[in-house]
Short mmCIF file of C-alpha atoms and ligand atoms in Angstrom, two decimals:
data_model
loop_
_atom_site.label_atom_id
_atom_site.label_comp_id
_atom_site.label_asym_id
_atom_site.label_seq_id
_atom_site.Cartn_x
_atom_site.Cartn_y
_atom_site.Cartn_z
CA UNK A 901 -0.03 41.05 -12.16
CA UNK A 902 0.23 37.71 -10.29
CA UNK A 903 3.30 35.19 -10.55
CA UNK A 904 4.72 31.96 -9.46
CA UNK A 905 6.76 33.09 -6.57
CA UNK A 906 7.71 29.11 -5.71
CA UNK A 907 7.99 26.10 -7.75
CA UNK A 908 8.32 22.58 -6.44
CA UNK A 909 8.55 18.60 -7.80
CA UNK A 910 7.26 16.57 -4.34
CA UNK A 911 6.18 13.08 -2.84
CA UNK A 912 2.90 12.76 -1.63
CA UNK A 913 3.25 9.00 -0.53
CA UNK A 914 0.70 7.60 1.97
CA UNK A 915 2.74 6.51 4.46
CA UNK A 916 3.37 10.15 5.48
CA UNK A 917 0.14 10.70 6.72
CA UNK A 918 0.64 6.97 8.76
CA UNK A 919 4.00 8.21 9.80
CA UNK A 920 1.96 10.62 12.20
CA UNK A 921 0.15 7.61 14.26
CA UNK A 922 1.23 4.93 16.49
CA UNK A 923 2.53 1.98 14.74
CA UNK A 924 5.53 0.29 12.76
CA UNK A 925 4.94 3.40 10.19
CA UNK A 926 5.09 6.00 13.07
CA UNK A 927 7.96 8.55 12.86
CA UNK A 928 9.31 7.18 9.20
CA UNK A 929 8.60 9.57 6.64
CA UNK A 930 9.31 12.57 9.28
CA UNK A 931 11.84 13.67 6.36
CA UNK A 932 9.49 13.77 3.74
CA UNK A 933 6.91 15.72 6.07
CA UNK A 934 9.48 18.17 7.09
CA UNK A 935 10.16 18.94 3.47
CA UNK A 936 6.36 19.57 2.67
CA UNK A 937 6.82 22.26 5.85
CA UNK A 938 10.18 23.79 4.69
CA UNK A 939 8.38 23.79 1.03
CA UNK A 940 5.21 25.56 2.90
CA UNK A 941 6.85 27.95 4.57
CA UNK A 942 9.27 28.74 1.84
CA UNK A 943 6.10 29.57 -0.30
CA UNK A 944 4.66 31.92 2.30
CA UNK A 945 8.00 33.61 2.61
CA UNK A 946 7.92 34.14 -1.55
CA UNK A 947 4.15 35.87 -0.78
CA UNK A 948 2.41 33.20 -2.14
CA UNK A 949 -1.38 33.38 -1.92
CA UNK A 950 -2.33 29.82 -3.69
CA UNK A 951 -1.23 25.91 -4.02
CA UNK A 952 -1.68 25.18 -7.34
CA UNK A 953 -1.25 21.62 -7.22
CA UNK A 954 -0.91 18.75 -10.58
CA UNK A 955 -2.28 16.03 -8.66
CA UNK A 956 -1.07 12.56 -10.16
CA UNK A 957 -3.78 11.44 -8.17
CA UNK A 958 -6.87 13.05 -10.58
CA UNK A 959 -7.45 10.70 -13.44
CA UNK A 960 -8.50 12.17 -16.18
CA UNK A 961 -9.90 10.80 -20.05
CA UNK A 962 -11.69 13.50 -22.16
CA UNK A 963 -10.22 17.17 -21.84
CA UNK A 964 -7.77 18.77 -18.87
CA UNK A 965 -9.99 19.79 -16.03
CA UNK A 966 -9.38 22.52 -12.66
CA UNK A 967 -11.10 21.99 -9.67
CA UNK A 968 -11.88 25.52 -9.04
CA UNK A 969 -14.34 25.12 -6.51
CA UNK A 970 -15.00 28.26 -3.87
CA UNK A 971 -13.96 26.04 -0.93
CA UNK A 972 -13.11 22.51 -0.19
CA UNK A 973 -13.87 20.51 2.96
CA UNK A 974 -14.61 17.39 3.85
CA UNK A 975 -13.29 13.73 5.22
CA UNK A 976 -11.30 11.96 2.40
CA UNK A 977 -10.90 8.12 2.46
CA UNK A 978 -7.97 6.94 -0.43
CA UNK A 979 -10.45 4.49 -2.67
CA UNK A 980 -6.94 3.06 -3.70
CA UNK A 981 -5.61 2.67 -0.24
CA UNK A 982 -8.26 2.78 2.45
CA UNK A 983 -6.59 1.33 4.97
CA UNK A 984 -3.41 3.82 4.59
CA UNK A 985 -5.43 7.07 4.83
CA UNK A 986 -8.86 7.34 5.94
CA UNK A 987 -11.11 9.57 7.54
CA UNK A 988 -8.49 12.30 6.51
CA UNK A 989 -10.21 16.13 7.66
CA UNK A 990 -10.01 18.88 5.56
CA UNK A 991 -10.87 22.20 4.72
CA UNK A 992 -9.73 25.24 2.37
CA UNK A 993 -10.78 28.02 0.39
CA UNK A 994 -10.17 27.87 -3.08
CA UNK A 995 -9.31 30.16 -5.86
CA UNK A 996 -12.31 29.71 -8.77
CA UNK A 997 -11.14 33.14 -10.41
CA UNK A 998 -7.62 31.46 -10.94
CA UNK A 999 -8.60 28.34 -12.38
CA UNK A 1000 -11.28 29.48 -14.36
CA UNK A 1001 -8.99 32.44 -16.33
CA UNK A 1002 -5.83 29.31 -16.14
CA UNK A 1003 -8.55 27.56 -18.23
CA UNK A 1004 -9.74 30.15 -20.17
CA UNK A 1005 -6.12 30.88 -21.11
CA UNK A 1006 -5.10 26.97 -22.55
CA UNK A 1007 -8.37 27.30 -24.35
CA UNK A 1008 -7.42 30.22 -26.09
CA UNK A 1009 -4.04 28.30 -26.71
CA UNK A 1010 -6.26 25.31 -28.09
CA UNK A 1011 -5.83 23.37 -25.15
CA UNK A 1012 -9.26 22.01 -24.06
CA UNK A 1013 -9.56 22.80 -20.62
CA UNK A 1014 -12.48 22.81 -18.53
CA UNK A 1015 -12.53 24.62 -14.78
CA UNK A 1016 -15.11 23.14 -12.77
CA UNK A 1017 -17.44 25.02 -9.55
CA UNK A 1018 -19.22 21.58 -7.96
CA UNK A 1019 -19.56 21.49 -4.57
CA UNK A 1020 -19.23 17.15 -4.89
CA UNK A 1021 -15.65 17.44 -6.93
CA UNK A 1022 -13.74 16.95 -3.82
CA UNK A 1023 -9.89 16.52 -3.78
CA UNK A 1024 -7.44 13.40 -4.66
CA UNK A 1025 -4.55 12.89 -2.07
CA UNK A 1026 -2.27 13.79 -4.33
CA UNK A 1027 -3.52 17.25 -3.77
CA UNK A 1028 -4.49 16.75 0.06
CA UNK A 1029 -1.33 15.06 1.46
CA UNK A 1030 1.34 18.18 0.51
CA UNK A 1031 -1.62 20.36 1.51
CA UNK A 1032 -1.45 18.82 5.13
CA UNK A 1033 1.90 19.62 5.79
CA UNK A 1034 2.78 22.39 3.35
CA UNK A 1035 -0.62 23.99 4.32
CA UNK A 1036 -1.53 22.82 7.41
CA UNK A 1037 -3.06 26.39 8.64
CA UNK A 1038 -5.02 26.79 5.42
CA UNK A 1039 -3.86 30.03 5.14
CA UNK A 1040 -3.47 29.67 1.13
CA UNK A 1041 -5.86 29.57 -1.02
CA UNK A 1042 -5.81 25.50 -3.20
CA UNK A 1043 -6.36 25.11 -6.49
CA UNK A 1044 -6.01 21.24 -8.08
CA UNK A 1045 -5.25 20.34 -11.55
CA UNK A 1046 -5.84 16.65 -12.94
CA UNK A 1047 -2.49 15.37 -14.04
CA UNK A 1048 -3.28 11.56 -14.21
CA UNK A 1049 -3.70 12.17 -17.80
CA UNK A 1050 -4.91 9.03 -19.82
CA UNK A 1051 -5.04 10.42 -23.43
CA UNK A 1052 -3.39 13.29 -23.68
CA UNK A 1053 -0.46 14.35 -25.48
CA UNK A 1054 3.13 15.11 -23.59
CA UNK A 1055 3.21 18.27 -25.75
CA UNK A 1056 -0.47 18.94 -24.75
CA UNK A 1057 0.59 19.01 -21.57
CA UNK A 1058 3.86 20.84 -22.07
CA UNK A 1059 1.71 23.79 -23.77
CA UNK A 1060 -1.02 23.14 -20.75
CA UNK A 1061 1.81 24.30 -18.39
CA UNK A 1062 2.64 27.17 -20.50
CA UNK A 1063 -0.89 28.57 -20.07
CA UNK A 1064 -0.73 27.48 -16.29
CA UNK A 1065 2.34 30.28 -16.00
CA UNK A 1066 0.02 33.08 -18.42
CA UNK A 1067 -2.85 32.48 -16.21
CA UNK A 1068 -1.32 33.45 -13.05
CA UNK A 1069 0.36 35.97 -14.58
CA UNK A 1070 -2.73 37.38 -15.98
CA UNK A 1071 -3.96 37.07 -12.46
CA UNK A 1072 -3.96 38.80 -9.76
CA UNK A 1073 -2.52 35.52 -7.37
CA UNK A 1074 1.08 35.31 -6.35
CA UNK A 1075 1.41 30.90 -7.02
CA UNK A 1076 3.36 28.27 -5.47
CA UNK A 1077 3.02 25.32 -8.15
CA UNK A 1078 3.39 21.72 -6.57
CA UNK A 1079 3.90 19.02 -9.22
CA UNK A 1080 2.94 16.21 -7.40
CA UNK A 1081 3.95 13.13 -8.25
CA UNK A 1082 7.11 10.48 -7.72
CA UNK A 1083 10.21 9.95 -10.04
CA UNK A 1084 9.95 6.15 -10.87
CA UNK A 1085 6.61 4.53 -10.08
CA UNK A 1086 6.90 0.64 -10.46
CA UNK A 1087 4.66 -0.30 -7.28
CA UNK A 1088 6.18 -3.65 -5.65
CA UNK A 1089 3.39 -6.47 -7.04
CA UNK A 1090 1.02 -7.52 -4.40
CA UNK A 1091 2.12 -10.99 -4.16
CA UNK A 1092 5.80 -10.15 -3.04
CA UNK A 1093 5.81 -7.01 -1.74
CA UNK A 1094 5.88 -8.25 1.82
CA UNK A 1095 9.24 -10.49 0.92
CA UNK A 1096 10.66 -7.52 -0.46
CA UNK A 1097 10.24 -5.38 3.02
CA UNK A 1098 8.13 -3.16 0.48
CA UNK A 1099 7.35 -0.28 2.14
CA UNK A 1100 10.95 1.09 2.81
CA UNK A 1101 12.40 -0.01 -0.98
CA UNK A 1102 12.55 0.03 -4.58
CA UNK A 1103 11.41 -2.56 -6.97
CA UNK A 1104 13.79 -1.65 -9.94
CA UNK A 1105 17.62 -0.95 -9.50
CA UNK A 1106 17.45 0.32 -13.04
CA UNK A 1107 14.90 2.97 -11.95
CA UNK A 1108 16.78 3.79 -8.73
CA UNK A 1109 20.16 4.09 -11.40
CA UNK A 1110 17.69 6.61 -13.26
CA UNK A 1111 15.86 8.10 -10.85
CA UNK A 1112 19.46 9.42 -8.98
CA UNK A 1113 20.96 10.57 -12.44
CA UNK A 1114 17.99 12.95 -12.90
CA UNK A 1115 18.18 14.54 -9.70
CA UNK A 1116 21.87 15.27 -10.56
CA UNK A 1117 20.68 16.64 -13.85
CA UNK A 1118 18.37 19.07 -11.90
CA UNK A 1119 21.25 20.06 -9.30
CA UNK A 1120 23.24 20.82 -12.13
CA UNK A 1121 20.69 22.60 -14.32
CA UNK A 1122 20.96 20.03 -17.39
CA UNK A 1123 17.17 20.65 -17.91
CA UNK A 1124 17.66 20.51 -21.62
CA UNK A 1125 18.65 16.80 -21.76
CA UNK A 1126 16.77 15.95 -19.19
CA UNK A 1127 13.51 17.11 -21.44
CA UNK A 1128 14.75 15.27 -24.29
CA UNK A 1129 15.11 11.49 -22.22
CA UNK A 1130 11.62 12.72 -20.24
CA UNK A 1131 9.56 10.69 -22.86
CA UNK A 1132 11.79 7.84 -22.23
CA UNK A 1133 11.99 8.26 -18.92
CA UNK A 1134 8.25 8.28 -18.12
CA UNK A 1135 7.65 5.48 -20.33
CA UNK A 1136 10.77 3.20 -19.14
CA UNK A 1137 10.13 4.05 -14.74
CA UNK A 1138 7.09 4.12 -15.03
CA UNK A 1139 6.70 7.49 -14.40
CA UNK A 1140 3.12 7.97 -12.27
CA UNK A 1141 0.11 9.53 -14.16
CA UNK A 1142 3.45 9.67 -17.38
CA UNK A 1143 4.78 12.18 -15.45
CA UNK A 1144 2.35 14.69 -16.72
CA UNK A 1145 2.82 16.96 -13.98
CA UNK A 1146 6.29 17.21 -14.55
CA UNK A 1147 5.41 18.20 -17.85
CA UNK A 1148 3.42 20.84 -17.01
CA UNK A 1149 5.96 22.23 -14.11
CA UNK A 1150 8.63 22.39 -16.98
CA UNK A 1151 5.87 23.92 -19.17
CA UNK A 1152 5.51 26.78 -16.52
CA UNK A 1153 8.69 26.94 -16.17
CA UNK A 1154 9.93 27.96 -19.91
CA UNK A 1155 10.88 24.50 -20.97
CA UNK A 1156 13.49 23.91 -23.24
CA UNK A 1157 14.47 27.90 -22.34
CA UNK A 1158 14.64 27.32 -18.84
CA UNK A 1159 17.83 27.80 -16.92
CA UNK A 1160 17.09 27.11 -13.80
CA UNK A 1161 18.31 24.28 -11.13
CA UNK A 1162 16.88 22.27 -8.54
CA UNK A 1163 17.61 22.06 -4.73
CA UNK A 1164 16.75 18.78 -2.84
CA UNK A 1165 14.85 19.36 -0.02
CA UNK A 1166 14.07 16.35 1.14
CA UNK A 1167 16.81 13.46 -0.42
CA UNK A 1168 15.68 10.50 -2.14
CA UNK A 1169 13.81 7.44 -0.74
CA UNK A 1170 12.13 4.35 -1.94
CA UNK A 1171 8.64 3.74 -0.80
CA UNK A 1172 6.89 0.89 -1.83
CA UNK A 1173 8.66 -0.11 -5.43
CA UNK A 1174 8.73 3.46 -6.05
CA UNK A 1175 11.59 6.39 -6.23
CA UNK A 1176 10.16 9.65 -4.08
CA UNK A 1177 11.91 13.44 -3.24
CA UNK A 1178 11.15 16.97 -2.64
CA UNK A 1179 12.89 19.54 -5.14
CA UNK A 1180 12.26 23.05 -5.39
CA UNK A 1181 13.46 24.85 -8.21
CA UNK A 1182 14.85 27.56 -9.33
CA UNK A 1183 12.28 30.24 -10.85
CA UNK A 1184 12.94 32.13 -14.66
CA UNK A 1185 14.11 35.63 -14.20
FE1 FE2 B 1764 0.96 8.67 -5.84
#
């Protein structure tokens, strides 16, 4: 019987991968990248054999949809942000059985999911950026679910999350489940973003405010309220892809039943309008 062994919120902000290369970026989201690693290596000490990753990055209309495919590999360009990541290498081997019985399972919970094999569905950096540092020997298997959600439900996805946890455990895969995504998400507009020394701050105080108050909440384990304002809370900071991927983490996680707290791993930072972290929580007994 498999299980999530490792269960993580986390940044996956461009300017981590330009943080690596020479330049006014290079060396500045070191913190960030040394949480994916702690995060990594925390998941292989837990035994875990797969990422499954909520990409924020995967927009999706009709239905929920896995990329299951055997393997992924490749050279991903951002379409949103060419010039921040580009020409990115990659290569892992996936999990299909996983996302195809993860699937099966929110079907059977009347969730429409679909879990796709194509060789051409390649990978969104919100799945490929924690799987460069938290992966970076490909040694786990990846499997990505889309969690830019345009028409979905926030109780879809809550219930979503709860098959995500009876999958695994109906598996045979020991998981580490990245929700990745930001806290507040109010990109700095184009036009002043440069005034605003964009990269390195926050476009919204109020988010910031927000933002901080809910990592307390997680440090101190008031999950309950938190769930109540997360409607609010999405909707008001701009919470990226709604914050489904939160959803579903908290779905996996028991929800309104869960007890658990979260541990900052990497503390909070602005980047580019928008409120970033690295939390790993605490798993249901
Ligand atoms: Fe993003």
């Amino acid at each position: 019987m498999g299980k999530i062994v490792l269960a993580a919120k986390t940044t996956h902000v461009p300017t981590m991968v330009m943080s690596e290369l020479d330049g006014p970026l290079k060396g500045k989201r070191q913190s960030a990248i040394d949480g994916h690693k702690k995060i990594g290596e925390m998941a292989r000490e837990a035994g875990a054999d797969t990422f499954v990753v909520l990409d924020t990055h995967w927009l999706v209309n009709a239905s929920y949809h896995i990329n299951a495919n055997h393997k992924f590999s490749g050279m991903f360009t951002s379409h949103e942000f060419p010039q921040f990541i580009k020409d990115l290498p990659y290569s892992y081997e996936g999990n299909a059985a996983l996302g195809d019985l993860i699937a099966k399972t929110a079907r059977d919970m009347d969730v429409y999911t679909l879990s796709h094999q194509v060789d051409s569905l390649d990978l969104e950096y919100g799945t490929l950026v924690p799987m460069r540092y938290m992966n970076a020997d490909a040694g786990l298997k990846v499997v990505s679910v889309a969690a830019m959600c345009t028409v979905h439900s926030l109780d879809a996805s809550r219930r979503l999350g709860e098959a995500i946890r009876k999958g695994i455990e109906a598996s045979d895969s020991n998981v580490a489940l990245i929700a990745s995504g930001s806290l507040s998400h109010q990109i700095w507009p184009n036009d002043i973003y440069a005034e605003n020394n964009g990269t390195f701050t926050i476009s919204s105080k109020f988010n910031e405010v927000v933002d901080r108050r809910v990592l307390e909440m997680w440090q101190e384990g008031d999950i309950e309220l938190f769930l109540e304002m997360l409607p609010d809370y999405a909707k008001y900071c701009d919470g990226e892809g709604d914050m489904h991927d939160t959803i579903m983490l908290f779905g996996a996680l028991g929800w309104d039943k869960y007890k658990g707290k979260g541990h900052v791993i990497t503390d909070y930072f602005p980047s580019s309008g928008t409120g970033q972290t690295n939390v790993v929580f605490d798993l249901p007994d």
